[in-house]
CSV table of C-alpha atoms in Angstrom, one decimal:
chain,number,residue,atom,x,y,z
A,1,UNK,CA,-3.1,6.4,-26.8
A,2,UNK,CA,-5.3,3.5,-27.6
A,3,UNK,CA,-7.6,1.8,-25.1
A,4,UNK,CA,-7.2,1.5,-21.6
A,5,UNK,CA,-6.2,-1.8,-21.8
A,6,UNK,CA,-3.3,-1.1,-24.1
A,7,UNK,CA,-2.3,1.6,-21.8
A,8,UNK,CA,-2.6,-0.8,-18.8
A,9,UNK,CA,-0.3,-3.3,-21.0
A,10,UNK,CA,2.6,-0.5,-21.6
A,11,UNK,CA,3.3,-0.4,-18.3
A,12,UNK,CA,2.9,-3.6,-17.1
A,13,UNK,CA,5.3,-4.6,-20.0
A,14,UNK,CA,7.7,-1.9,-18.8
A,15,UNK,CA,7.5,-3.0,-15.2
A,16,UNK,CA,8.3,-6.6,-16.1
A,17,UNK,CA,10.8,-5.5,-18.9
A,18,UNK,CA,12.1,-2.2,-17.9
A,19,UNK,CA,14.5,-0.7,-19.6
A,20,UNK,CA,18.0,0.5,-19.1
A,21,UNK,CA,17.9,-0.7,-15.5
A,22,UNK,CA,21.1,-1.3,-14.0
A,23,UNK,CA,23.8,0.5,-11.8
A,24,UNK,CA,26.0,2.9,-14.0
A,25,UNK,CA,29.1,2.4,-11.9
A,26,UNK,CA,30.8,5.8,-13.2
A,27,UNK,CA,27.6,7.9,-13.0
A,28,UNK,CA,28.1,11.5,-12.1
A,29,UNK,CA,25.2,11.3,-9.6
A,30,UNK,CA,22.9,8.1,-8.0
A,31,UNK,CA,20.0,10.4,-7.3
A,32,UNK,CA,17.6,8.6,-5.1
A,33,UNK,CA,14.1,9.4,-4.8
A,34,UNK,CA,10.6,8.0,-3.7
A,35,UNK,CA,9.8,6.0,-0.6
A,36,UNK,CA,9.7,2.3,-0.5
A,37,UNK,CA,6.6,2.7,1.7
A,38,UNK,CA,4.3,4.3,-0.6
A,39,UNK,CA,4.8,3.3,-4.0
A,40,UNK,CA,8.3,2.5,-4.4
A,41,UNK,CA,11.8,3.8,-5.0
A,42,UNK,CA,14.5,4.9,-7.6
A,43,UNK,CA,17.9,5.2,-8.1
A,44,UNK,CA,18.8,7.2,-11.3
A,45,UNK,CA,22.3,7.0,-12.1
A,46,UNK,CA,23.1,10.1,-14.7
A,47,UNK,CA,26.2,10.9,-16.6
A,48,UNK,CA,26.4,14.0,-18.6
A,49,UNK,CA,28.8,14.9,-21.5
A,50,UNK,CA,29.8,18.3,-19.9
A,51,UNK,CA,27.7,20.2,-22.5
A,52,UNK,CA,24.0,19.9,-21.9
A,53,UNK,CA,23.7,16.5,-23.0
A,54,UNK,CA,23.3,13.0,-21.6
A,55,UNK,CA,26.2,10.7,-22.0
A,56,UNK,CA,24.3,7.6,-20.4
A,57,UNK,CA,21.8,7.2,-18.0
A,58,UNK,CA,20.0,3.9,-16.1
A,59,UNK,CA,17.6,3.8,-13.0
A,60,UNK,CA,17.3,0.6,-10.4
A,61,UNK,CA,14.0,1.0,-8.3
A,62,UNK,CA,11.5,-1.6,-6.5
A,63,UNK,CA,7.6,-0.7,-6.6
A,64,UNK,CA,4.3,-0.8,-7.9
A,65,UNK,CA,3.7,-1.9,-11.5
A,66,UNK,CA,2.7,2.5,-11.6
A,67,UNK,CA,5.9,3.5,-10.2
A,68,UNK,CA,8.5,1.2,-12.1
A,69,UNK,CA,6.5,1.0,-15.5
A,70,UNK,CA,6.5,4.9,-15.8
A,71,UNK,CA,10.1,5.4,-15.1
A,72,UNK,CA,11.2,2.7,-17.5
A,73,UNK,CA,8.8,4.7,-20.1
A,74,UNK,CA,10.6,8.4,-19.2
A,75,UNK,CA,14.3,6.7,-19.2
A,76,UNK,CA,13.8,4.8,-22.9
A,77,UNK,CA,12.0,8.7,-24.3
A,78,UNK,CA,15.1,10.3,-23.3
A,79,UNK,CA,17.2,7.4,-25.0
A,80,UNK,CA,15.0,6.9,-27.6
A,81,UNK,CA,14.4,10.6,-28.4
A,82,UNK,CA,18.2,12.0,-27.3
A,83,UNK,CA,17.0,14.3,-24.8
A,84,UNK,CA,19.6,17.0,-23.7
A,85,UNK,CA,19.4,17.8,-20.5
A,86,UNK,CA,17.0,20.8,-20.3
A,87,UNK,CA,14.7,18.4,-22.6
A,88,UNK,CA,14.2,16.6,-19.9
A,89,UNK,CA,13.7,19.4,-17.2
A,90,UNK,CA,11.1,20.6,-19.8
A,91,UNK,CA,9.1,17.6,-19.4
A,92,UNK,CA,5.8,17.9,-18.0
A,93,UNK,CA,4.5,16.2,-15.1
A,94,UNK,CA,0.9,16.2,-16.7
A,95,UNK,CA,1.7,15.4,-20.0
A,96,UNK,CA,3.1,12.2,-19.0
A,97,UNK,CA,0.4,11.2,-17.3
A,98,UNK,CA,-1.6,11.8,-19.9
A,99,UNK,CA,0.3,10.0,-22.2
A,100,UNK,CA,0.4,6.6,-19.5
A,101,UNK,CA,-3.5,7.3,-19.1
A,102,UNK,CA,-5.3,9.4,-16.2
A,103,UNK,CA,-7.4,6.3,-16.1
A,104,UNK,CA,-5.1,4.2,-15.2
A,105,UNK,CA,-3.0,6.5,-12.9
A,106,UNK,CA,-6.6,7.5,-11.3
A,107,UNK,CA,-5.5,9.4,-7.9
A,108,UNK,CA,-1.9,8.0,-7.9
A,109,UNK,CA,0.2,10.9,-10.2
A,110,UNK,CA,3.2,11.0,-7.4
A,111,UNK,CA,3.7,6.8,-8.2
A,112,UNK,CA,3.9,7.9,-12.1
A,113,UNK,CA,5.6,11.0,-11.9
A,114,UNK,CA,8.4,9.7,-9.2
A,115,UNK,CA,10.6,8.5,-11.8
A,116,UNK,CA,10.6,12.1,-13.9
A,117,UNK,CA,11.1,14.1,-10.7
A,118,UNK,CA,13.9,12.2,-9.3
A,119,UNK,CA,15.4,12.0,-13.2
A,120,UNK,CA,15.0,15.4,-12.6
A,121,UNK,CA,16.6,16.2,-9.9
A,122,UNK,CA,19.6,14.1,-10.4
A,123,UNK,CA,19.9,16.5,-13.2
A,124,UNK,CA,19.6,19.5,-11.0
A,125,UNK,CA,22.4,18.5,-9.2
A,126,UNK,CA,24.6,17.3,-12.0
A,127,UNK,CA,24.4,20.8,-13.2
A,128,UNK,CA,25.2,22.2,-10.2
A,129,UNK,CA,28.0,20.2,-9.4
A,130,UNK,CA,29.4,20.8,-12.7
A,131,UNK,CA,28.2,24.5,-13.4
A,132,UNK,CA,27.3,23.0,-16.8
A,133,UNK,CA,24.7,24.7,-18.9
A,134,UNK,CA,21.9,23.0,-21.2
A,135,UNK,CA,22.5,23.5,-24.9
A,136,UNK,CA,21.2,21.9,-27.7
A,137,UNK,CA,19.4,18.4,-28.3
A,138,UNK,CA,22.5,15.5,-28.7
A,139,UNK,CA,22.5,11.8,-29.2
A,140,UNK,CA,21.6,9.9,-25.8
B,1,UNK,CA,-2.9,-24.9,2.7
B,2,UNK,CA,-6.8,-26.7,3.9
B,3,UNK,CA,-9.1,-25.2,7.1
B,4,UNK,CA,-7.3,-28.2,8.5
B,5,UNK,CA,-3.8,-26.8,8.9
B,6,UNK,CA,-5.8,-22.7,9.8
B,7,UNK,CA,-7.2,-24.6,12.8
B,8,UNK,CA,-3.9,-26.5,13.8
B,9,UNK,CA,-2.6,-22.7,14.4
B,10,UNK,CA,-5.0,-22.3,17.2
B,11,UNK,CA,-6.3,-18.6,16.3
B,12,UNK,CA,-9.2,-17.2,18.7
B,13,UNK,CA,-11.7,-16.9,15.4
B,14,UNK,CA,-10.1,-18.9,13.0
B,15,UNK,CA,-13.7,-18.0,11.1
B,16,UNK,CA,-11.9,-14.7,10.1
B,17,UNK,CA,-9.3,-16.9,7.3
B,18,UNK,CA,-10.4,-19.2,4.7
B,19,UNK,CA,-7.7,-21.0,2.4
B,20,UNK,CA,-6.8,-20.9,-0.8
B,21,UNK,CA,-8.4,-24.7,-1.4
B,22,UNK,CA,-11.1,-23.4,0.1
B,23,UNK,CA,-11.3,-20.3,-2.5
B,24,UNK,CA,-10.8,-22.3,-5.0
B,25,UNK,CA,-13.9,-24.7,-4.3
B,26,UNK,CA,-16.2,-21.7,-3.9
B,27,UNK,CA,-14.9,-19.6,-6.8
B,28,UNK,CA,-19.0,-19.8,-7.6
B,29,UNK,CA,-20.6,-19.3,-4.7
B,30,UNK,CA,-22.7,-17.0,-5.2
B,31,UNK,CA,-23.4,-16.3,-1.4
B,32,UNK,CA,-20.3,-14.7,-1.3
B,33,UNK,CA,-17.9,-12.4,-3.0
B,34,UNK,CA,-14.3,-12.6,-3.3
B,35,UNK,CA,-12.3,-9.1,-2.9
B,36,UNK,CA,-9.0,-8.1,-4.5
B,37,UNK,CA,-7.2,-5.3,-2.4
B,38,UNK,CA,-3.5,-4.9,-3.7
B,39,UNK,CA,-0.7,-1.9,-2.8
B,40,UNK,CA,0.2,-2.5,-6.6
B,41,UNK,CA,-3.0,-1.5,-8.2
B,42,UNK,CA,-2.4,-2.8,-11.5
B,43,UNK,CA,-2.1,-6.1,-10.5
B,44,UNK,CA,-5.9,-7.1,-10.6
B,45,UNK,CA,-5.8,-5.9,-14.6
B,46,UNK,CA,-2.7,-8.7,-14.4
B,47,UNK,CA,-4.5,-11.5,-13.3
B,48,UNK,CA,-7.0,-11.9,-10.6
B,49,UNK,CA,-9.0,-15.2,-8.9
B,50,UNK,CA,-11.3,-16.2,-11.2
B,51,UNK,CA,-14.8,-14.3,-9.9
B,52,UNK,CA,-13.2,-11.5,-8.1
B,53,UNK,CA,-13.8,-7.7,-8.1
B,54,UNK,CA,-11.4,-5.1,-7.6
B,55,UNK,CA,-12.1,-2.9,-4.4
B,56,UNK,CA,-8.8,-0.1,-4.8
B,57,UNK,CA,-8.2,1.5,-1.5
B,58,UNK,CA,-7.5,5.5,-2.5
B,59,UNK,CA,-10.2,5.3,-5.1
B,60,UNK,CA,-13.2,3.5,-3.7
B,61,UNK,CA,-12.5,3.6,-0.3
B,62,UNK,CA,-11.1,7.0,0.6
B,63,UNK,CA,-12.5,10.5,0.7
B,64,UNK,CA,-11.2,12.3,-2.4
B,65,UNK,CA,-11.6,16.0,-0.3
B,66,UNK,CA,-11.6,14.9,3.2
B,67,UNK,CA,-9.1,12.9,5.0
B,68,UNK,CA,-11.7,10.6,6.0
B,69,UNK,CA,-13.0,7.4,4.4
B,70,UNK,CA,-16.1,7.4,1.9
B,71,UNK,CA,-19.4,8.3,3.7
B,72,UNK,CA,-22.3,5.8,4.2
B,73,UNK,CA,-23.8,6.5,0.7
B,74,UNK,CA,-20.7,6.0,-1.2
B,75,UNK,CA,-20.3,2.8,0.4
B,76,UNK,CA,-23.5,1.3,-0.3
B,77,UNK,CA,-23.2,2.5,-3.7
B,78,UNK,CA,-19.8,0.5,-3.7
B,79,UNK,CA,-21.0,-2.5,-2.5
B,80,UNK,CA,-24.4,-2.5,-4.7
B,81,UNK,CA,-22.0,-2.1,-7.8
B,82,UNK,CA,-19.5,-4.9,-6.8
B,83,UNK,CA,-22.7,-7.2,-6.0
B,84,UNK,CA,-22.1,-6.9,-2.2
B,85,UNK,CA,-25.3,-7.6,-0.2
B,86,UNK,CA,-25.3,-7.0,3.4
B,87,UNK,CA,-25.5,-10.8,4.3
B,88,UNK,CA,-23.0,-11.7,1.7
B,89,UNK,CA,-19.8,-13.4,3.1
B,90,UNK,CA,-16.7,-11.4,1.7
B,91,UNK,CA,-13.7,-12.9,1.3
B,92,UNK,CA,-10.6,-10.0,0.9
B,93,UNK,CA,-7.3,-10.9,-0.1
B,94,UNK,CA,-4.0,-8.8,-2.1
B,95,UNK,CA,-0.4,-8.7,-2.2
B,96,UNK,CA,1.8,-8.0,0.4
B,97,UNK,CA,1.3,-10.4,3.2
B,98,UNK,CA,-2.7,-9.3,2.3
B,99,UNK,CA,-1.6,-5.6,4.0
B,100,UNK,CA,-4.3,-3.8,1.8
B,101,UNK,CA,-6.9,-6.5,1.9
B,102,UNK,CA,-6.9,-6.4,6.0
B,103,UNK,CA,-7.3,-2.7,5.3
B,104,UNK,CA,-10.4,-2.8,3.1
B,105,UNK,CA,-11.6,-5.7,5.8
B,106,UNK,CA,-11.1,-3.1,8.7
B,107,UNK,CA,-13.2,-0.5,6.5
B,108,UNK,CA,-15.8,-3.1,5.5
B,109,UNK,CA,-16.4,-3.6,9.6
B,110,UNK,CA,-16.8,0.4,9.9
B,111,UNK,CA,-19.9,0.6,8.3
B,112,UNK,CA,-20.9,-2.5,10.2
B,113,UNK,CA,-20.4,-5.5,7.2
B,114,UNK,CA,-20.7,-8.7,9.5
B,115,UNK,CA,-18.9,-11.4,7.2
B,116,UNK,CA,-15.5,-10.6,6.5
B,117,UNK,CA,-12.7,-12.7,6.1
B,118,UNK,CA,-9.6,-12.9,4.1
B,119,UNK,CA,-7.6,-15.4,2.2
B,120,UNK,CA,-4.5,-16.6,4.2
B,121,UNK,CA,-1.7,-16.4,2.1
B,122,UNK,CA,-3.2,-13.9,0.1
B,123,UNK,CA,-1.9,-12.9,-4.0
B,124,UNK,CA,1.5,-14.8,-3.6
B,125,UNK,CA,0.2,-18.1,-2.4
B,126,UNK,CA,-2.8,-18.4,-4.5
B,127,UNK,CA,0.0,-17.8,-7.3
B,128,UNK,CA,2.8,-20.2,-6.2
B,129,UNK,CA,0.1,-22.8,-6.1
B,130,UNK,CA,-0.5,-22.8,-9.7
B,131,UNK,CA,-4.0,-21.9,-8.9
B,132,UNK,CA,-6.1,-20.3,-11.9
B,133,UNK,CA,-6.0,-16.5,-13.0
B,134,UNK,CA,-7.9,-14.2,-15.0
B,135,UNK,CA,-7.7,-11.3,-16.7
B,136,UNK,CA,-11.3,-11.1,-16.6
B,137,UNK,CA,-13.3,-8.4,-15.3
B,138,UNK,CA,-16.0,-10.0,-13.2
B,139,UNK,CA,-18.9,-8.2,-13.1
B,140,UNK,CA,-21.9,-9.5,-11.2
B,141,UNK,CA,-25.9,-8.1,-10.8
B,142,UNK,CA,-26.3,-5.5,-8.6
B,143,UNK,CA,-27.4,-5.9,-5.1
B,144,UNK,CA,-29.0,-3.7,-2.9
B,145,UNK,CA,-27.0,-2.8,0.0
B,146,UNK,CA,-28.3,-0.6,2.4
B,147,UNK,CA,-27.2,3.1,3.9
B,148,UNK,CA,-25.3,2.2,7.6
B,149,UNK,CA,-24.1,4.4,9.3
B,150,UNK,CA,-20.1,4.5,9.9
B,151,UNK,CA,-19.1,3.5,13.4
B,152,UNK,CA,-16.3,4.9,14.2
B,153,UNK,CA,-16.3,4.8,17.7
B,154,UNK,CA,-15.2,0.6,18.5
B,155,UNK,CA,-12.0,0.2,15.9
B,156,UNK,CA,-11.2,3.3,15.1
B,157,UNK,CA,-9.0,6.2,17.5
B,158,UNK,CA,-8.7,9.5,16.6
B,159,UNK,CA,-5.9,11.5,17.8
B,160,UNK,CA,-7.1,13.0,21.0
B,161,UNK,CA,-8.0,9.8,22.6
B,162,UNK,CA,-4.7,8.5,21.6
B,163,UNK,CA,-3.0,11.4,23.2
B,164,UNK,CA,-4.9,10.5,26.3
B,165,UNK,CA,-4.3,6.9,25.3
B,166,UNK,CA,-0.9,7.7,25.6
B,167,UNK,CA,-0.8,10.1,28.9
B,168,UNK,CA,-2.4,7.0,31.2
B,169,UNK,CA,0.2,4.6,29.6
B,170,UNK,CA,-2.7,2.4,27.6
B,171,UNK,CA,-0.4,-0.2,25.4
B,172,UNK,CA,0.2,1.0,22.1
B,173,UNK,CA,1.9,-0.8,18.9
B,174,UNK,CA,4.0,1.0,16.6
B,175,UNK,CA,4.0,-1.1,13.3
B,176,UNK,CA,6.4,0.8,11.2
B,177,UNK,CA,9.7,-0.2,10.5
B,178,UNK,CA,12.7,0.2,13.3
B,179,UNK,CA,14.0,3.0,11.6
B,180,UNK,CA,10.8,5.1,11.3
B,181,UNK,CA,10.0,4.6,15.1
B,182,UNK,CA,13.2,5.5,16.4
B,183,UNK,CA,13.1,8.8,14.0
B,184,UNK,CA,16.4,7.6,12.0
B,185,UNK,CA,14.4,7.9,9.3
B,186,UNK,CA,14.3,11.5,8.6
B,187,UNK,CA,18.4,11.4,8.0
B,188,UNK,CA,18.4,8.5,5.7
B,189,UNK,CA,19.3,10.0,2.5
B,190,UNK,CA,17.5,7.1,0.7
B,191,UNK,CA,14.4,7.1,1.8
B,192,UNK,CA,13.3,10.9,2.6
B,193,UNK,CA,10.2,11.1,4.6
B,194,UNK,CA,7.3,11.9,3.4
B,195,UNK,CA,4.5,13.8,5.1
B,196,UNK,CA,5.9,14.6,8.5
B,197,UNK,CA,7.7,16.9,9.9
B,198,UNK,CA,9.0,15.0,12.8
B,199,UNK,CA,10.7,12.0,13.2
B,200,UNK,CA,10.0,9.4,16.2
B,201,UNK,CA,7.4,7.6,17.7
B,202,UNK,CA,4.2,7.9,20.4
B,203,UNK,CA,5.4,8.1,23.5
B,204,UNK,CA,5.0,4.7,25.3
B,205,UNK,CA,4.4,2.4,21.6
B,206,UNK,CA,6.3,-0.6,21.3
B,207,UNK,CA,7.9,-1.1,18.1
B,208,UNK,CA,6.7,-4.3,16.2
B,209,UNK,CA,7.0,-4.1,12.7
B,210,UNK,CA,3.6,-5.2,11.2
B,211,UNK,CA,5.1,-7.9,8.8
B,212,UNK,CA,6.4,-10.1,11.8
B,213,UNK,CA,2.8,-11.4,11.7
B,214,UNK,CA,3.6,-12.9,8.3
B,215,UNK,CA,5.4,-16.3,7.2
B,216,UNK,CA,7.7,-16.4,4.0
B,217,UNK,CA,4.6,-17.7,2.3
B,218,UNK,CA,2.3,-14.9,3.1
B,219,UNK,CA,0.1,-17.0,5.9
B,220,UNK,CA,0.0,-15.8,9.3
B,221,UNK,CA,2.0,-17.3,11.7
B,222,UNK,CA,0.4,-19.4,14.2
B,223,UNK,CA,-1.4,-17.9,17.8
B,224,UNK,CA,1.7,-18.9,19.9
B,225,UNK,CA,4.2,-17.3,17.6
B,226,UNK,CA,2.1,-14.5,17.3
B,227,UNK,CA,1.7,-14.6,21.1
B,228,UNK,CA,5.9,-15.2,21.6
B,229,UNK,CA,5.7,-10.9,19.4
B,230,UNK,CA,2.9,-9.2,20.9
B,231,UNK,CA,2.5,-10.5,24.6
B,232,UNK,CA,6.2,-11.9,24.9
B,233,UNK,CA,7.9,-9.0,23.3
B,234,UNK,CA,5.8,-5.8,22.9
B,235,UNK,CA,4.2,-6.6,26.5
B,236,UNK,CA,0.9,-6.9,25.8
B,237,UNK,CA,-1.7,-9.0,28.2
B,238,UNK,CA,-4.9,-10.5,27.0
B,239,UNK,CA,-7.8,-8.2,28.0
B,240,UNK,CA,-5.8,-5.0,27.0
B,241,UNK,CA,-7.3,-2.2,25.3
B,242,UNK,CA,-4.7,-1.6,22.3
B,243,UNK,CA,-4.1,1.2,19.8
B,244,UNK,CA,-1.7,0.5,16.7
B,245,UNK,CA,-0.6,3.1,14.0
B,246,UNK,CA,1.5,3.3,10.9
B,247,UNK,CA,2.1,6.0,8.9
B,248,UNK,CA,-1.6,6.6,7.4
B,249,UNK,CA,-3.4,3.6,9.3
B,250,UNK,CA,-3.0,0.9,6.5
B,251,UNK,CA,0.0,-1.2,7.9
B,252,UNK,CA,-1.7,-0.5,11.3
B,253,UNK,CA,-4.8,-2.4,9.8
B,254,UNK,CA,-2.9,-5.7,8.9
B,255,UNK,CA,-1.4,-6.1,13.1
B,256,UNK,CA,-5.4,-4.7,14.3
B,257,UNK,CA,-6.3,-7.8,12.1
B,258,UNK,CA,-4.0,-10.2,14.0
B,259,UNK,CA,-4.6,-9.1,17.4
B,260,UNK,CA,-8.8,-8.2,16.8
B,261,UNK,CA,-9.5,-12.1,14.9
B,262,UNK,CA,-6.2,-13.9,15.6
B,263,UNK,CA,-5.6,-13.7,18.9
B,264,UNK,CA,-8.4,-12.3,20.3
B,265,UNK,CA,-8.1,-8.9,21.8
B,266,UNK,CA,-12.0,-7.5,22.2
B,267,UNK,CA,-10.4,-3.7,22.2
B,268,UNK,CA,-8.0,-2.9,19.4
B,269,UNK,CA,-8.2,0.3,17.5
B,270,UNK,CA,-6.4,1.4,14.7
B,271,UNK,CA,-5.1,5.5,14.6
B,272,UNK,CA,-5.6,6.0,11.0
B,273,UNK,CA,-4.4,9.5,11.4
B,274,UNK,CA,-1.4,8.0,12.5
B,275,UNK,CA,2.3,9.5,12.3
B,276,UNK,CA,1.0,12.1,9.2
B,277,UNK,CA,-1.0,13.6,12.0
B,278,UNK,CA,0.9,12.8,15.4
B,279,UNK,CA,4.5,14.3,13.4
B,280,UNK,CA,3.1,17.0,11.9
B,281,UNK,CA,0.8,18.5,15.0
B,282,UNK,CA,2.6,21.0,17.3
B,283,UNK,CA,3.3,20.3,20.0
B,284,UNK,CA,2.9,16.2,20.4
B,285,UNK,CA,5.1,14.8,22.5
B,286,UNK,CA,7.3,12.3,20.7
B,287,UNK,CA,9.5,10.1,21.7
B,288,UNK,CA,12.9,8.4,20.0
């Protein structure tokens, strides 16, 4: 995607601007994840629609212009796109570095991936909790 | 901020900071090089001081195999690229309270580079200050730095002579936060721990967390608040030989800074290895 500058750009943009952050006060979980000593942390607050799809979904966090730019990119796909729940647990860690640039993410994957993986986990557990099973692609 | 006000807070080599005004008036000097060091990588891309390069502490400065900094070769090829002589004065500064610009300091005085100082205040005050910012690479001839040898032996400590550090009750400063030296941190459900297996701290560290040293503004705080933490708190006594850790040795770097330059202490080591070695090896005594 473009030239490393542009890819530098996305993400700043989305660190400044992120998207859908906020508290989802009746989220079915608050998964937290990261540490705010290396990198920086997430909350991602999930609710599902009880069939494999995401009802509504936001993260909070406080980071590196890495950490917070890539989850703002991964929670406006799965809006954007309507990812169902296994959607997301399909994503691949390397493909979305790829797509933010391995020259800009150099050595530091776990900053860029640490939205994904706690997104992912939050859905782990909402599954769990609600013995829910992922079906087919619906409207974010 | 002027050398004016750096000298009013009485530090033992105030030589080691420089101001922002005084950046600002040497922004082309071409005796020396100013060094951006940031946490938040990105940020030099952002906007930098006009004239400054880039030095990013996992990618230039750290082994990518070995957990070990770059070896003597790398380094001068570092410098050389970045227009870094050996007599050249450099001038390191970042975000956060300059945390990673103290730490590319410390590694600058491994391999032996005389003139280091950073920028007091650091990112956030050069910022607040309306100063000027670029987006800019600077890019500047190459210079020929030549192949030292790392020492390793004067400000750096390696985990065996902390244990026996430790054992004969030499004073040790545990700059992490209050909940990762009392070994609470392993059950907060926030903030998991990463890359230890233990909770808790080296027996006989005192707890000071390392951004005490730092005013709202990002300046240090003067020698006798500095004195009123370290010697009237943590204990410590002019003439002592001190260790400090972190968690990998970078936060550990910024408080080395502050007691090596600031106020003084001759023998202050930094344990790099830190508590990702010490709460991981089997068998280390800890203590909560």
């Amino acid at each position: 995607m473009g030239d490393r500058q542009s890819r530098v750009a996305l993400l700043v943009d989305h660190s400044r601007n992120p998207r859908h952050e906020g508290v989802l006060e009746d989220a079915d979980v608050a998964m937290p994840g990261g540490s705010p000593e290396c990198g920086g942390s997430v909350v991602v607050y999930l609710k599902g629609d009880g069939n494999g799809g995401v009802r509504a979904l936001s993260w909070t966090g406080e980071g590196d212009t890495i950490s917070m730019g890539a989850t703002s990119v991964v929670v406006e796909k799965v809006h954007d796109d309507g990812l169902t729940m296994q959607d997301v647990l399909d994503l691949s860690y390397d493909e979305l570095v790829e797509r933010l640039g391995r020259d800009v993410i150099g050595n530091r994957t776990r900053n860029a991936t640490m939205g994904l993986s706690t997104l992912k986990s939050a859905i782990r557990k909402y599954l769990k909790d609600h013995r829910a099973l992922p079906k087919e692609r619906t409207v974010a | 901020m002027s050398e004016q006000q750096i000298t009013e807070k009485n530090y033992a080599h105030p030589e080691a900071l420089v101001s922002t005004e005084w950046v600002a008036e040497h922004l082309d000097d071409p005796s020396l090089r100013i060094v951006e060091s940031d946490e938040d990588v990105l940020l030099y891309e952002v906007g930098h001081v006009p004239n400054a390069v880039k030095i990013d502490w996992v990618e230039d400065l750290n082994d990518p195999l070995t957990r070990d900094y770059v070896d003597p070769e790398h380094f001068a090829e570092l410098c050389s690229s970045k227009g870094i002589g050996p007599d050249t004065t450099v001038v390191f500064y970042g975000d956060k309270n300059n945390w990673w610009a103290t730490y590319a300091l410390w590694v600058f005085r491994l391999f032996g580079h005389e003139d280091v100082r950073v920028m007091d205040g650091g990112r956030v005050k050069w910022e607040a200050e309306g100063r000027p910012m670029t987006q800019e690479e600077s890019s500047f001839g190459r210079a020929d730095y030549p192949v030292h040898e790392r020492d390793d032996s004067a400000i750096r400590a390696f985990m065996d002579e902390v244990r026996e550090h430790s054992e004969r009750g030499g004073p040790m400063i545990d700059v992490r936060s209050p909940g990762e030296y009392s070994g609470e941190l392993l059950h907060m459900p926030d903030y998991p721990q990463e890359g230890a297996l233990r909770g808790g701290h080296i027996p006989g560290a005192a707890n000071v967390p390392w951004a005490r040293a730092a005013r709202e503004d990002g300046t240090f705080k003067s020698a006798d608040e500095l004195r009123s933490i370290y010697e009237g708190e943590a204990g410590l006594k002019q003439g002592d030989d001190v260790v400090a850790y972190c968690r990998i040795g970078e936060r550990s770097s910024h408080t080395w800074f502050v007691l090596k330059y600031l106020l003084g202490y001759d023998k202050v080591r930094n344990y790099d290895g830190s508590w990702t070695e010490w709460g991981n090896v089997v068998r280390a005594p800890i203590e909560r």
